[in-house]
Tab-separated table of C-alpha atoms in Angstrom:
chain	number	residue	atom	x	y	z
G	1	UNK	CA	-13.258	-31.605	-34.653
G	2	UNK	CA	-9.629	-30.161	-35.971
G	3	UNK	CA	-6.664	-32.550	-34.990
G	4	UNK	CA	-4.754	-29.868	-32.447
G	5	UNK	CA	-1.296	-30.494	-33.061
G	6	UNK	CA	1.459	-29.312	-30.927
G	7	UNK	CA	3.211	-27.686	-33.432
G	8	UNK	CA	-0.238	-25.497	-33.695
G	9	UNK	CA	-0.428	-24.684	-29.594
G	10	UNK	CA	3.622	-23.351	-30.141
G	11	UNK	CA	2.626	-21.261	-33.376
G	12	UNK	CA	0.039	-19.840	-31.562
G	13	UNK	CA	1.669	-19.481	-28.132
G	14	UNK	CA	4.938	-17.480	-30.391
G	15	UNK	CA	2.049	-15.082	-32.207
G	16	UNK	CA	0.517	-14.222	-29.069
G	17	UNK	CA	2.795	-14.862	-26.354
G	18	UNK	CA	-0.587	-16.123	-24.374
G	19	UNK	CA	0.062	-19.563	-21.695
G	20	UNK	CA	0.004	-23.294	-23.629
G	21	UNK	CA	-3.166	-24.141	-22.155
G	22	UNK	CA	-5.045	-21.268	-23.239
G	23	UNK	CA	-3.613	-21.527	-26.378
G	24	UNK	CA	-4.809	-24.878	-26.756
G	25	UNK	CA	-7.866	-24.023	-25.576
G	26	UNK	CA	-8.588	-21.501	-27.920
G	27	UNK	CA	-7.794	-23.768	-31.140
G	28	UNK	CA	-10.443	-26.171	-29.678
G	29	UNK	CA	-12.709	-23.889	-29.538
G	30	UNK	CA	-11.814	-22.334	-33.275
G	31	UNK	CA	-11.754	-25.717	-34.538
G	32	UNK	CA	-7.976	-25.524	-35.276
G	33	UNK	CA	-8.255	-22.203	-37.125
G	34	UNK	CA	-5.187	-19.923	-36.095
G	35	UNK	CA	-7.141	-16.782	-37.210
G	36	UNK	CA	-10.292	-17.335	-34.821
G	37	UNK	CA	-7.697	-18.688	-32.127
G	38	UNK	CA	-6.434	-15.026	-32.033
G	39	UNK	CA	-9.328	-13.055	-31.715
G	40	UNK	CA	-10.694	-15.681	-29.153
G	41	UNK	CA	-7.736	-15.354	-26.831
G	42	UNK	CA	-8.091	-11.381	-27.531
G	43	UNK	CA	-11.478	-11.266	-26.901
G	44	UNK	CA	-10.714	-13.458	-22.892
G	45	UNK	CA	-8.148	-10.681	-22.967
G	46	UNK	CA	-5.081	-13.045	-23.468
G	47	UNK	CA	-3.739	-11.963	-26.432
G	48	UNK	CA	-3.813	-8.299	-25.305
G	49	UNK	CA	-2.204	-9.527	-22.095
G	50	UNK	CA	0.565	-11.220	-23.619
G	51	UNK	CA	1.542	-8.398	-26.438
G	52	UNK	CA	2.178	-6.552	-23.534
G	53	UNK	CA	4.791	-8.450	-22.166
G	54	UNK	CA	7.805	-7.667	-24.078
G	55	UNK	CA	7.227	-3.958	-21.795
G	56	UNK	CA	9.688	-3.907	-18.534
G	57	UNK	CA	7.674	-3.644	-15.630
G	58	UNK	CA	10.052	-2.646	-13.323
G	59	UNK	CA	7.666	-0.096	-10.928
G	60	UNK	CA	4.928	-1.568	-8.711
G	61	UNK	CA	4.975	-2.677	-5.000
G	62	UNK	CA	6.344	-5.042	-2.406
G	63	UNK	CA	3.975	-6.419	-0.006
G	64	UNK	CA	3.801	-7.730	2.930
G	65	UNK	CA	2.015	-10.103	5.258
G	66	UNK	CA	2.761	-11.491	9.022
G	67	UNK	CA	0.340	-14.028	11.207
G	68	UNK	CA	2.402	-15.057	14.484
G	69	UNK	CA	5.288	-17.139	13.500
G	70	UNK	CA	4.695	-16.671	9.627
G	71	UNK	CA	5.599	-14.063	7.463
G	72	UNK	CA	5.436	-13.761	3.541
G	73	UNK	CA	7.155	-10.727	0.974
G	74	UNK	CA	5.766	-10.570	-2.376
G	75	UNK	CA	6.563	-8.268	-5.652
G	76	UNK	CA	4.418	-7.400	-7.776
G	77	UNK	CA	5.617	-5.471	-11.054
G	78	UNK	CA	3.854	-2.774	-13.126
G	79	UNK	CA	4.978	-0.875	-16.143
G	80	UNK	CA	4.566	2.945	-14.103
G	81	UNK	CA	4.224	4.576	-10.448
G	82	UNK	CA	0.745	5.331	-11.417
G	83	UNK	CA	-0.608	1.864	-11.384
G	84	UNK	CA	1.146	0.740	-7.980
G	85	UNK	CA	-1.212	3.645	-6.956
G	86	UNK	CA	-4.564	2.098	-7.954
G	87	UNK	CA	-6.821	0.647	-5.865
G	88	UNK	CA	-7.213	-2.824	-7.770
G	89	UNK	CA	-3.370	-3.157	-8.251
G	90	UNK	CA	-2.992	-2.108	-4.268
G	91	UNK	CA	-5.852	-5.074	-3.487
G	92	UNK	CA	-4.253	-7.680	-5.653
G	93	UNK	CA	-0.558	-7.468	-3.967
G	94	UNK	CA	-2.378	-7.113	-0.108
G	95	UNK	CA	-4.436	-10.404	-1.627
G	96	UNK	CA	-1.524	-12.396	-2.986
G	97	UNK	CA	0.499	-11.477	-0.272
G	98	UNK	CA	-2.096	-13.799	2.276
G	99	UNK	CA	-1.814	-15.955	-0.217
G	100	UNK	CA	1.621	-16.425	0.047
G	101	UNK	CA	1.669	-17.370	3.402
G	102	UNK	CA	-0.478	-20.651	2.610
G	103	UNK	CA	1.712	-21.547	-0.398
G	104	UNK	CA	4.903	-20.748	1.473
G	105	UNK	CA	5.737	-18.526	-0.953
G	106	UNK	CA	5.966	-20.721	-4.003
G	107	UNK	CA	5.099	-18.499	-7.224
G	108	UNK	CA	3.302	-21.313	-9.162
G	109	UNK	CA	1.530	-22.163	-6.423
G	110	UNK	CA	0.256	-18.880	-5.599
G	111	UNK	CA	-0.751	-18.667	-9.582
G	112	UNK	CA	-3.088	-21.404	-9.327
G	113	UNK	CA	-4.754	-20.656	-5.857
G	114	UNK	CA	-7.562	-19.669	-6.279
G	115	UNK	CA	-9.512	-16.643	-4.230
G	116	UNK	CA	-13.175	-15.907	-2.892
G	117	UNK	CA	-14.496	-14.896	-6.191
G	118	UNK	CA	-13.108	-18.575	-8.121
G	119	UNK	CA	-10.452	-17.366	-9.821
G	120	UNK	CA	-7.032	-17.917	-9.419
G	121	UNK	CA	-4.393	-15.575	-8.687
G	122	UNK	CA	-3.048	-16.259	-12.096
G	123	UNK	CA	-6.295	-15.553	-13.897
G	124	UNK	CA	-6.499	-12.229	-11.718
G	125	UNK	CA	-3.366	-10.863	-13.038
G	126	UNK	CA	-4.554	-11.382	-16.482
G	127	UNK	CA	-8.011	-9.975	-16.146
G	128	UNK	CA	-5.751	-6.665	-14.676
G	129	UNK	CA	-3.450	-6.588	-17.250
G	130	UNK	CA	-6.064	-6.434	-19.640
G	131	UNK	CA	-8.046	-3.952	-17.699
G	132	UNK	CA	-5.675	-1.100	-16.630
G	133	UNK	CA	-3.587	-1.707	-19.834
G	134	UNK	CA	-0.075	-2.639	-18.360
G	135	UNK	CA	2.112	-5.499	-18.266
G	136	UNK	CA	2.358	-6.924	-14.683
G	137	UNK	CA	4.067	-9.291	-12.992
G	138	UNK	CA	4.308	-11.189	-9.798
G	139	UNK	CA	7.440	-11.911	-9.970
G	140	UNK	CA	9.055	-13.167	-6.923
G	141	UNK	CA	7.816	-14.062	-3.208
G	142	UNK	CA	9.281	-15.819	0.125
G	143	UNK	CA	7.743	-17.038	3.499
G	144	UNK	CA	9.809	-17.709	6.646
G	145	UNK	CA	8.974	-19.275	9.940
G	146	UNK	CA	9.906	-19.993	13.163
G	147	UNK	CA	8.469	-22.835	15.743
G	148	UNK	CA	8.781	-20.129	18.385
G	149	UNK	CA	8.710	-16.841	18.673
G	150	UNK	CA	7.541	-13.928	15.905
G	151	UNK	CA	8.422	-13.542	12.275
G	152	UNK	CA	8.192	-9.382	12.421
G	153	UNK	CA	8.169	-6.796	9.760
G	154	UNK	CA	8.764	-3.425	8.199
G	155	UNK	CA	8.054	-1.736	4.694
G	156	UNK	CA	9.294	1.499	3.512
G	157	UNK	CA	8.383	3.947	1.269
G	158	UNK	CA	4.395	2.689	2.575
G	159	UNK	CA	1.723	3.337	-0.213
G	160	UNK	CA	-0.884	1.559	2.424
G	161	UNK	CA	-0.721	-0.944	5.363
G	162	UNK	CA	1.982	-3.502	4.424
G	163	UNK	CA	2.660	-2.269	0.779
G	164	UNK	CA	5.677	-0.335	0.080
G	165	UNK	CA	8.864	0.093	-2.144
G	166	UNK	CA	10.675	-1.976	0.317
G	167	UNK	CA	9.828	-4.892	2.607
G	168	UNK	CA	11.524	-7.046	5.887
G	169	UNK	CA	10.847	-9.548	7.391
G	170	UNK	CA	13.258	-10.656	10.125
G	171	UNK	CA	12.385	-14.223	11.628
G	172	UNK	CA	13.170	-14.543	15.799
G	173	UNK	CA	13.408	-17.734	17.589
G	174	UNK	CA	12.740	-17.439	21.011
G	175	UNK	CA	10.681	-17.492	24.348
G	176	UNK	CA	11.439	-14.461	25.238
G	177	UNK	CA	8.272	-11.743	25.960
G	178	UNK	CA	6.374	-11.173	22.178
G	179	UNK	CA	5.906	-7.513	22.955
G	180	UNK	CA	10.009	-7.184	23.395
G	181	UNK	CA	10.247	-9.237	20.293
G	182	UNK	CA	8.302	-7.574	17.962
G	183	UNK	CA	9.982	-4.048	19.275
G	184	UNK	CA	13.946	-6.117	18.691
G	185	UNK	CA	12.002	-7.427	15.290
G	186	UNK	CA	10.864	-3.763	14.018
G	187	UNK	CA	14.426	-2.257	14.709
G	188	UNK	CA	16.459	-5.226	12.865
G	189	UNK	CA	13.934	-4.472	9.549
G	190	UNK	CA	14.440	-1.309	9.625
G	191	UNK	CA	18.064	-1.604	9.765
G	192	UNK	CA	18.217	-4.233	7.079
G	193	UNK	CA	16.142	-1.818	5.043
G	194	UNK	CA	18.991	0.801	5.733
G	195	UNK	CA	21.828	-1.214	4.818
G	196	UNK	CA	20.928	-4.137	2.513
G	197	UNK	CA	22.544	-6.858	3.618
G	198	UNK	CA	23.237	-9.729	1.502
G	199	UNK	CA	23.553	-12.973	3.844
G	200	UNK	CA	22.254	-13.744	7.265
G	201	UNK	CA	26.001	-14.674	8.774
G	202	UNK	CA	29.342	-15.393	7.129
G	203	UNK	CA	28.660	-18.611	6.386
G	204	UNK	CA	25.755	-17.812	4.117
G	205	UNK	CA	27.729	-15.894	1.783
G	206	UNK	CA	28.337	-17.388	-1.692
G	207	UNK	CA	31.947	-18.340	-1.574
G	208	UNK	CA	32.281	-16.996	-5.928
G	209	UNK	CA	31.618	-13.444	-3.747
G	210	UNK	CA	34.168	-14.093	-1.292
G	211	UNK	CA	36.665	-15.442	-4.130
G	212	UNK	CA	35.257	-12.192	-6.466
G	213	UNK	CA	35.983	-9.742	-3.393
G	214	UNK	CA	39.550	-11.573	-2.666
G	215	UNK	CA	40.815	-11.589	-6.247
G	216	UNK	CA	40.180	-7.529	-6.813
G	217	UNK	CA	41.895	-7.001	-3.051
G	218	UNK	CA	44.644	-9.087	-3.724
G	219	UNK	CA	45.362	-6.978	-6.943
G	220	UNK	CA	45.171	-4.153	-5.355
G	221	UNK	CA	47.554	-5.449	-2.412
G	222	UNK	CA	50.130	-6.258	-5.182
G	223	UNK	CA	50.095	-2.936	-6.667
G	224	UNK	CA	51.416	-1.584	-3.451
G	225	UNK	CA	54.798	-3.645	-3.893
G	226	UNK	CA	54.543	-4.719	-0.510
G	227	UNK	CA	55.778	-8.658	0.547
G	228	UNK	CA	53.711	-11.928	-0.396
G	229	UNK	CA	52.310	-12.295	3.450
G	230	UNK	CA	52.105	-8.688	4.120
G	231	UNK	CA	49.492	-9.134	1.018
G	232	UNK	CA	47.972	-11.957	2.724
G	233	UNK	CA	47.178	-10.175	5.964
G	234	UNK	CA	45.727	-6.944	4.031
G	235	UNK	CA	43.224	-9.279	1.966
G	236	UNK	CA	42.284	-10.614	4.915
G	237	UNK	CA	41.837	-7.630	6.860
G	238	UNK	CA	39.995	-6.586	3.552
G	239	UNK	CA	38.070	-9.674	3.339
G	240	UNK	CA	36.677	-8.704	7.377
G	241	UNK	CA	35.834	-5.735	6.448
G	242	UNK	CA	33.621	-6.554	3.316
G	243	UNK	CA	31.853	-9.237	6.188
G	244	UNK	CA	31.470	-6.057	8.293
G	245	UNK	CA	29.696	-4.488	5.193
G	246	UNK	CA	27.351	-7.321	4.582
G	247	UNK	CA	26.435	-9.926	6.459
G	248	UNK	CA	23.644	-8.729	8.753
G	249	UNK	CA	25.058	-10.267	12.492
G	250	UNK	CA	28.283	-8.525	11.422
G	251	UNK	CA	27.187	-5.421	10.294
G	252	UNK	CA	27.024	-1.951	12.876
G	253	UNK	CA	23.639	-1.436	14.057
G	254	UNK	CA	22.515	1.273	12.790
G	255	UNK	CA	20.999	2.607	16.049
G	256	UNK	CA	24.261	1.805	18.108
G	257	UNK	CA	27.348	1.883	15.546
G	258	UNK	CA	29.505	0.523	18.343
G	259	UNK	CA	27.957	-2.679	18.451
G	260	UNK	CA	27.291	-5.166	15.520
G	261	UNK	CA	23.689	-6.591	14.744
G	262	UNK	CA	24.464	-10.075	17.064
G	263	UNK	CA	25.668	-8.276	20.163
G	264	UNK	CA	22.347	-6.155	20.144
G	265	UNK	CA	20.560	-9.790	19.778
G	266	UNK	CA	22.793	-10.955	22.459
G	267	UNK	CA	22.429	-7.773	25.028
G	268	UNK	CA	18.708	-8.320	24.369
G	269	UNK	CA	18.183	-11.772	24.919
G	270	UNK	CA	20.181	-11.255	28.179
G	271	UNK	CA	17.643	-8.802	29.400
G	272	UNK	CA	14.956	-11.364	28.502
G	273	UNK	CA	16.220	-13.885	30.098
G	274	UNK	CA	15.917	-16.002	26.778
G	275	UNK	CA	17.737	-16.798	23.966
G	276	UNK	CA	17.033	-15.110	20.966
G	277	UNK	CA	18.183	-16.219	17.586
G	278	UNK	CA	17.465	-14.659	14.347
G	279	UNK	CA	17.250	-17.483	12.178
G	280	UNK	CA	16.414	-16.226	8.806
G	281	UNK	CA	15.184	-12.617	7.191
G	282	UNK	CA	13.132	-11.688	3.740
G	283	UNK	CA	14.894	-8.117	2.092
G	284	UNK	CA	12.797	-7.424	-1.165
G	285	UNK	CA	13.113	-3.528	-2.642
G	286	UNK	CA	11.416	-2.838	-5.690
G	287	UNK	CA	12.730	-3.782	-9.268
G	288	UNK	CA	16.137	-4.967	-7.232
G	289	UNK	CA	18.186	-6.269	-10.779
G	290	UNK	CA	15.189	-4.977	-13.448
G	291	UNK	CA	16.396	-3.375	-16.101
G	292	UNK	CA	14.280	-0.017	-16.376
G	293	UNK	CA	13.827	1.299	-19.806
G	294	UNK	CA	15.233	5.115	-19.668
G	295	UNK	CA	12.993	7.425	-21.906
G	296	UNK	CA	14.614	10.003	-23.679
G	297	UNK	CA	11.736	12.446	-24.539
G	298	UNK	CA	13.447	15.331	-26.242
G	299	UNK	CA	15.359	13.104	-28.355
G	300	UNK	CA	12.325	10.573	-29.502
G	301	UNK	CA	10.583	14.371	-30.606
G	302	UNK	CA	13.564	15.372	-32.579
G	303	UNK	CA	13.595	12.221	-34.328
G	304	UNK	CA	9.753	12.337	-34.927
G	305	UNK	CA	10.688	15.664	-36.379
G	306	UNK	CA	13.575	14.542	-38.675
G	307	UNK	CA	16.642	16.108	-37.045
């Protein structure tokens, strides 16, 4: 048998794009020749996979899936609208949603689980890729808990039960009644799917935003020509304000605009007679910070044409 070297796996792995192992794999089983190795890993549907995968796949679906105190979000990525509408694609991102929940949303781990049929997750995606001719992608997932109480959610934009354009989940820790909890869950996702919030409470925000958000006010407080600490107390007003905008327990509810998001939690866990705390929330929309590729169709046929 062919010494496999490793500088033959990364040759291979660069002219097909296809995973180490099954790279590998395939010059084992073309006793080291690189010619073979590429029609074996087309023929598994690799190859055909991989040459695919320098296409944005920035359409698709979010999923969705909740069991009691668990909840899991999942995105799965396609190339076009038209796939997130097919039946396998739809399957596969209700399937690896579940799946999620076991491997508390860790990506790899979700890859390698495998499903009822034997193969993993990982091999799934290939075997679609290959099939319905895009480039996919599961590209990001999250699971939350609580010890008590429900993890509840919402998706928007539905394309079937739990798959959407948008997915919540909002995480409640409490005592309190389940049926008033789900109901105080439901609204809270569907206002976080209103108003995209960006951090739980103040303290979760990433203090280079705060410092980003405080060096553009305080420019724009100088330009006024107003006095160093009258500055001061306009960036901070500022500063409040861009809290108010997006932090979730600070923002208006979107139901009630008079109160914020932590006086409805408060106002409800008084009528309870339990505390309620909302401890932690999942807000995934579709291709969020994918670069779509913008098709220009009248000017790719005037260039076919010459002018």
């Amino acid at each position: 048998m062919a010494d496999i070297t490793a500088a033959m796996v990364k040759e291979l792995r660069e002219t097909t794009g296809a995973g180490m192992l099954d790279c590998k794999k395939a010059l084992v089983e073309a006793n080291g020749s690189m010619e073979q190795a590429v029609d074996w890993l087309r023929k598994k549907g690799l190859a055909s996979a991989a040459k695919k995968s320098s296409r944005v796949a920035a359409e698709g679906l979010v999923g969705v899936a909740v069991d009691g105190n668990k909840g899991a979000a999942v995105e799965v990525n396609s190339e076009t609208d038209f796939v997130a509408k097919n039946d396998i694609f739809q399957a596969y991102v209700e399937d690896v949603a579940k799946v999620a929940l076991s491997c508390n949303g860790d990506v790899e781990a979700m890859k390698n689980a495998k499903g009822a049929d034997g193969k993993t997750y990982g091999e799934r995606l290939t075997d679609m890729i290959a099939k319905i001719g895009e480039n996919m992608n599961l590209r990001r997932a999250k699971a939350i808990s609580v010890n008590n109480g429900l993890v509840c959610s919402y998706v928007h934009n539905v394309a079937r039960d739990g798959l959407g354009k948008i997915g919540v989940l909002v995480a409640l820790e409490s005592n309190a009644d389940k049926t008033k909890l789900a109901e105080l869950g439901k609204h809270i996702a569907m206002h976080i799917a209103a108003t995209a919030p960006i951090a739980l409470n103040v303290a979760g925000v990433a203090p280079e935003a705060v410092e980003h958000e405080k060096s553009i006010f305080s420019e724009q407080a100088k330009a006024s020509g107003k006095p160093e600490h009258i500055i001061e107390k306009m960036v901070e007003g500022r500063i409040r304000k861009f809290y108010e905008e997006v932090v979730l327990e600070e923002q208006a509810y979107i139901m009630d605009p008079d109160k914020k998001v932590k006086d409805v939690i408060a106002d409800a866990a008084k009528e309870c007679g339990s505390d309620i705390k909302l401890t932690d929330y999942v807000f995934f929309k579709l291709g969020d910070g994918l670069q779509k590729k913008e098709e220009d169709f009248a000017a790719e046929v005037a260039a076919q044409l010459g002018k």
